[in-house]
Short mmCIF file of C-alpha atoms in Angstrom, two decimals:
data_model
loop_
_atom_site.label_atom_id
_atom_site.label_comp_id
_atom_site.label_asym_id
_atom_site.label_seq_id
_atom_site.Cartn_x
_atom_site.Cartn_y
_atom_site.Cartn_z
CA UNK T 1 -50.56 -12.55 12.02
CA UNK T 2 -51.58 -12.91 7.93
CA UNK T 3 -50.00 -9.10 7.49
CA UNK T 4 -46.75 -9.96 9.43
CA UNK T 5 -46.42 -13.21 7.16
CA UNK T 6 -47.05 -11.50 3.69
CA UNK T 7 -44.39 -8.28 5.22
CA UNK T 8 -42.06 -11.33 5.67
CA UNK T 9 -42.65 -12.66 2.72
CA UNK T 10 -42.23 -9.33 0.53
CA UNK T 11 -38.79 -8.71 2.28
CA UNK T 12 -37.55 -12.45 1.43
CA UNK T 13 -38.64 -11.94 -1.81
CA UNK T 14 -36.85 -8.10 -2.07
CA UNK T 15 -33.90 -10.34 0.16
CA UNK T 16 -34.15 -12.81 -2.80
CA UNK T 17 -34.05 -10.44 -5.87
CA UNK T 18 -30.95 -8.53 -4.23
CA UNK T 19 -29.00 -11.79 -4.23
CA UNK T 20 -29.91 -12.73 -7.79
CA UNK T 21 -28.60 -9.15 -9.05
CA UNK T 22 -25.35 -9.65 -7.01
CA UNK T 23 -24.98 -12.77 -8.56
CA UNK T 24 -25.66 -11.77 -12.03
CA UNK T 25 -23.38 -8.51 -11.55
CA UNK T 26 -20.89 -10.93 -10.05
CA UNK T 27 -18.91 -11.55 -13.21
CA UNK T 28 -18.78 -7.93 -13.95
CA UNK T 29 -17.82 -7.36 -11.00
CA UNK T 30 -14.99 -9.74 -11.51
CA UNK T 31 -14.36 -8.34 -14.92
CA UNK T 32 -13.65 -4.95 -13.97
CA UNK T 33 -11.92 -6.14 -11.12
CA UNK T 34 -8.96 -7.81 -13.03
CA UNK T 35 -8.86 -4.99 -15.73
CA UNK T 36 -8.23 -2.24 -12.62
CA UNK T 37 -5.49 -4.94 -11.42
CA UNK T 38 -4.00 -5.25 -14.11
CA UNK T 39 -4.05 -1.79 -15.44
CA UNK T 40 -1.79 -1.43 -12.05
CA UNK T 41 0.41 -4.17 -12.51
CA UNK T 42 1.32 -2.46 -15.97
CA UNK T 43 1.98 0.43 -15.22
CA UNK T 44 3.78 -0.18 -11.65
CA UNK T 45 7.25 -0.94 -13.11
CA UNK T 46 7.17 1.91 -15.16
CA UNK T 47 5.97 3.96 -12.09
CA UNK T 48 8.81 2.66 -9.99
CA UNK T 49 11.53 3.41 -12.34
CA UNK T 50 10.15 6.88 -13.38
CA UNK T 51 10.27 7.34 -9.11
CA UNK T 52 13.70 6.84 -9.09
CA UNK T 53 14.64 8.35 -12.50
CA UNK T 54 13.08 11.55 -10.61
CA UNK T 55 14.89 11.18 -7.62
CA UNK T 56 17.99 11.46 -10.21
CA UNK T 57 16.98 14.64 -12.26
CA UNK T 58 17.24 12.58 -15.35
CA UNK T 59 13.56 12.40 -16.71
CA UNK T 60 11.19 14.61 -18.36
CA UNK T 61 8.83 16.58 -15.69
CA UNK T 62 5.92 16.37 -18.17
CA UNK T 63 6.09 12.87 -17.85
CA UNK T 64 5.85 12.39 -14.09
CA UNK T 65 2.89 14.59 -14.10
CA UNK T 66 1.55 12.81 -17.20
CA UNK T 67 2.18 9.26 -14.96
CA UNK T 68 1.12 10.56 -11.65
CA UNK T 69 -2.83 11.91 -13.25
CA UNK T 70 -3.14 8.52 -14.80
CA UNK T 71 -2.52 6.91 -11.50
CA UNK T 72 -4.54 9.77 -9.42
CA UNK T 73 -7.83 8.73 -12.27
CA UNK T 74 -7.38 4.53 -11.62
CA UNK T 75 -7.66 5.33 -7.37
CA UNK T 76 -10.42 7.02 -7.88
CA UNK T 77 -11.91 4.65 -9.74
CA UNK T 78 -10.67 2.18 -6.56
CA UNK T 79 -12.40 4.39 -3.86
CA UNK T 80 -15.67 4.86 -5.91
CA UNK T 81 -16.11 0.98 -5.89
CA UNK T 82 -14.94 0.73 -2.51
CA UNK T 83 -17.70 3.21 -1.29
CA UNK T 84 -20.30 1.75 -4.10
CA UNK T 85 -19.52 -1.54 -5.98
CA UNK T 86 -22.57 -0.94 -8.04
CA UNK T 87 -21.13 2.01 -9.02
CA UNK T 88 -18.53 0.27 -11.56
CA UNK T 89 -20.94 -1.70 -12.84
CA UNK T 90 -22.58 0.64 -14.90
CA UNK T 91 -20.65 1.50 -18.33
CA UNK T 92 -21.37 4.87 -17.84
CA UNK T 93 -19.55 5.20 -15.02
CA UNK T 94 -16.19 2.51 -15.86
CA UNK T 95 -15.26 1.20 -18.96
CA UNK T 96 -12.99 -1.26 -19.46
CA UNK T 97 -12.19 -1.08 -22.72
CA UNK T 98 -11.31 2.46 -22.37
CA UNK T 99 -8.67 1.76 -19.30
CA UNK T 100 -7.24 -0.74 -21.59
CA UNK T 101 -6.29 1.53 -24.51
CA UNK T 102 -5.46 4.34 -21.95
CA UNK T 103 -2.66 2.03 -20.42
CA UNK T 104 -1.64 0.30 -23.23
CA UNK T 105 -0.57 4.16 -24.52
CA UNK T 106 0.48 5.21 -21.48
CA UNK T 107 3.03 2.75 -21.07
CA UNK T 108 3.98 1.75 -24.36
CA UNK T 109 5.52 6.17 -24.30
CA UNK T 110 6.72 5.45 -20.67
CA UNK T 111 8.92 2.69 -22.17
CA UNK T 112 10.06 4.64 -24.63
CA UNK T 113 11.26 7.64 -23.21
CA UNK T 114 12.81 5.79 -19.82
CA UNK T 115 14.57 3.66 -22.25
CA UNK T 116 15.80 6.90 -24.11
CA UNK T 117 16.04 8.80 -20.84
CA UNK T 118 18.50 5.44 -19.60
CA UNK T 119 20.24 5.40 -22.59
CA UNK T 120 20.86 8.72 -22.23
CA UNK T 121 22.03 8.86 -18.76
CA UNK T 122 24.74 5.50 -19.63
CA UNK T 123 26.10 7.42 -22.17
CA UNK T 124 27.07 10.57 -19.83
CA UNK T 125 28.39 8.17 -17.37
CA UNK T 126 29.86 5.35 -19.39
CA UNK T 127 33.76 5.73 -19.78
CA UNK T 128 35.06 5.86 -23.12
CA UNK T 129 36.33 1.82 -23.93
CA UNK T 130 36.91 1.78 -26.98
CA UNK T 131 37.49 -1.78 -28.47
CA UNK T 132 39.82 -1.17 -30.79
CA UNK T 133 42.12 -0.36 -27.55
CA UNK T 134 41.30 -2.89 -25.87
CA UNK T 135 41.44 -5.30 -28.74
CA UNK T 136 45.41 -4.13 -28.83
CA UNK T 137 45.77 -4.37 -24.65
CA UNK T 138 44.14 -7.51 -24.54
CA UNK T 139 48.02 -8.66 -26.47
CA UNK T 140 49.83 -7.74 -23.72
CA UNK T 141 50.08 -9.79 -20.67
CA UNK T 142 50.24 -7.75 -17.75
CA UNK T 143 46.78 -5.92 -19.32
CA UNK T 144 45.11 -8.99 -19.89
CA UNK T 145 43.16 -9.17 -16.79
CA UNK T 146 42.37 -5.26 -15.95
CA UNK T 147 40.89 -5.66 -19.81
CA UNK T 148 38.92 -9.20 -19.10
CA UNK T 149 37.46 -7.41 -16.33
CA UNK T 150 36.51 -4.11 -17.73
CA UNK T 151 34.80 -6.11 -20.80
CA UNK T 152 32.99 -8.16 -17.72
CA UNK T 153 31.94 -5.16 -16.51
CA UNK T 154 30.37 -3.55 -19.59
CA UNK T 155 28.66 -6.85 -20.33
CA UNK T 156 27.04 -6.71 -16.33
CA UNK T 157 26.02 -3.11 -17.33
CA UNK T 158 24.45 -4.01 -20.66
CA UNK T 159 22.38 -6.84 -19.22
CA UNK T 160 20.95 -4.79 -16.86
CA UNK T 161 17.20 -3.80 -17.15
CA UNK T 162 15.30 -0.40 -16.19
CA UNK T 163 16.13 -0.31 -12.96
CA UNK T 164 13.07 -0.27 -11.01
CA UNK T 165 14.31 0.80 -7.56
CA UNK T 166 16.68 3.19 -6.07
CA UNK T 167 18.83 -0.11 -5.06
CA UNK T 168 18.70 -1.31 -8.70
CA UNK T 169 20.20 2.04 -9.81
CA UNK T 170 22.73 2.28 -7.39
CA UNK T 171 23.92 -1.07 -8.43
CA UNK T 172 24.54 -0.12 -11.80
CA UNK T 173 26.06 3.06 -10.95
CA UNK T 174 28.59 1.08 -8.61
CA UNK T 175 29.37 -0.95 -11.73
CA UNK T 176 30.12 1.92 -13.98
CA UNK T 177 32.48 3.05 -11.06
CA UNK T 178 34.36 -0.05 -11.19
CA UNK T 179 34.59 0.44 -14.51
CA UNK T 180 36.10 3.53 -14.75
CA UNK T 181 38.83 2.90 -12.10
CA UNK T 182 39.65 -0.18 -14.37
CA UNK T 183 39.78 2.13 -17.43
CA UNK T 184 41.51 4.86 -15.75
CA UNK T 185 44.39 2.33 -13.83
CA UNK T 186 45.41 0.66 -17.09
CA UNK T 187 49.50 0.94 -15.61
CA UNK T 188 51.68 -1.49 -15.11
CA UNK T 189 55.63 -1.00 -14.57
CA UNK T 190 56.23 -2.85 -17.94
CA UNK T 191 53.84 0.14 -19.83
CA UNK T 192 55.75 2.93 -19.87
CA UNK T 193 53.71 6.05 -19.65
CA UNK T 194 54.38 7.19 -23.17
CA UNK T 195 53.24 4.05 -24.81
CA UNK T 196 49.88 4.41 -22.63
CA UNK T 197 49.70 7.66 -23.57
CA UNK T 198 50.30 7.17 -27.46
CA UNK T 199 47.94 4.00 -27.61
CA UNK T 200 45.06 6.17 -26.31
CA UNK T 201 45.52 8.98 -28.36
CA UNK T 202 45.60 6.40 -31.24
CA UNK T 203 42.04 5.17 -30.58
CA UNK T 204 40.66 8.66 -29.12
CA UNK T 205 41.78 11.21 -31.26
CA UNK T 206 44.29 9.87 -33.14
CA UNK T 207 48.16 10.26 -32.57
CA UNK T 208 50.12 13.06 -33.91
CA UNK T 209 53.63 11.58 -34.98
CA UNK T 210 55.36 13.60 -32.41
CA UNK T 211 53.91 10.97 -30.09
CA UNK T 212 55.68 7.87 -31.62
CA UNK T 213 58.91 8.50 -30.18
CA UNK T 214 61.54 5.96 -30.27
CA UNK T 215 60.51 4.49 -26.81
CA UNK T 216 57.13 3.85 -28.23
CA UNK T 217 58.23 2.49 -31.06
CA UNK T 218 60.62 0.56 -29.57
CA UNK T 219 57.67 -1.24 -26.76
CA UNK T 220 55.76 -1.67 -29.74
CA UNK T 221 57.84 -3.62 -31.68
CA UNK T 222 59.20 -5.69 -28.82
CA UNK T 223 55.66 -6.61 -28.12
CA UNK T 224 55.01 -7.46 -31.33
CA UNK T 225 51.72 -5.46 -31.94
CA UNK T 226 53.38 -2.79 -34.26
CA UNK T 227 50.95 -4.74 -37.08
CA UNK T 228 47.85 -3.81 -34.77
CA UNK T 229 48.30 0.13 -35.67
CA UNK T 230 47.48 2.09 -38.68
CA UNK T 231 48.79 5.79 -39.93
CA UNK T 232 45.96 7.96 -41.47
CA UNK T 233 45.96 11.55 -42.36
CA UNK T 234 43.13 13.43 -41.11
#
């Protein structure tokens, strides 16, 4: 009876001294915890948009494999806890510190290169509205909406973030649609086709005088924006 006591005993005591080193590896626990969180939460957005930049053939491949390593090392850090908590305790096995720096650098050339990669991409796709145009359109009353609109338009697309989903991009893409139809349909029955035609060329390229015929000089003067255009030799 004595023996089975003092076996009792030495187990509540080993029962005992297991509880007291969970407890005092409870903060690191927690600790490690929150770094591995939030070394996920970082890098997620980045991760989602570098998905969907992917999807559209308009990121680096290096990268992606750079991103998708990094993410491969932090779950396997997640399953070794999973199958051994102690096993993250123990600095030779995690350290925090290290994660930290790892995704601080990790993201801080993910931003950069999405953002150049985006940048990119907006500048292929953006239509060419140039201001000065619309700055002389803008005079003329049956424009003034159609140019309202496409500067609403630009505006929409220059607010808008990394997109972060395939949705998100599709939006913006749908935006630069509209505002290419609204670039391209600049007509009305009061601009003749010449005039259109001549104001482009004068903010594109620049217009050759065989352009300003006497119908375009004519519209011009009559809507009083003659003042609005300058002759340079170039």
């Amino acid at each position: 009876m004595l023996t089975d006591r003092a076996k009792q005993l030495i187990e509540l005591i080993e029962e005992k001294n297991k509880l007291y080193k969970y407890a005092n590896q409870l903060d690191s626990f927690k600790t490690r915890q929150q770094q591995i969180e939030k070394a996920v939460s970082d890098i997620l957005p980045f991760a989602n948009t570098l998905r969907v930049f992917r999807q559209k053939n308009i990121v680096d491949c290096d990268l992606v494999q750079k991103v998708e390593k990094f993410l491969y090392s932090v779950n396997l850090i997640l399953e070794k806890f999973k199958e051994s908590p102690e096993w993250i305790v123990d600095s030779q096995n995690f350290d925090g510190n290290i994660l930290e720096r790892s995704i601080r650098g990790i993201t801080k050339e993910l931003n950069e290169q999405l953002i150049q990669a985006w940048e990119n991409y907006l500048a292929e796709k953006m239509p060419s509205t140039n201001q000065e145009m619309l700055n002389v359109l803008v005079k003329i009353e049956a424009f003034r909406p159609n140019v309202q609109r496409i500067r609403d338009l630009n505006a929409q697309i220059q607010r808008q973030k990394l997109p972060q989903n395939y949705e998100e991009f599709e939006h913006i893409e749908r935006l630069i649609d509209q505002l290419r139809e609204h670039w391209l349909t600049l007509s009305s029955d009061d601009f003749p086709e010449t005039v259109l035609h001549f104001l482009k060329a004068t903010v594109d390229f620049g217009a050759p005088l065989n352009l300003l015929t006497t119908e375009v000089r004519d519209w011009l003067d009559c809507h009083g924006i003659s003042d609005s255009l300058r002759i340079r030799l170039t």
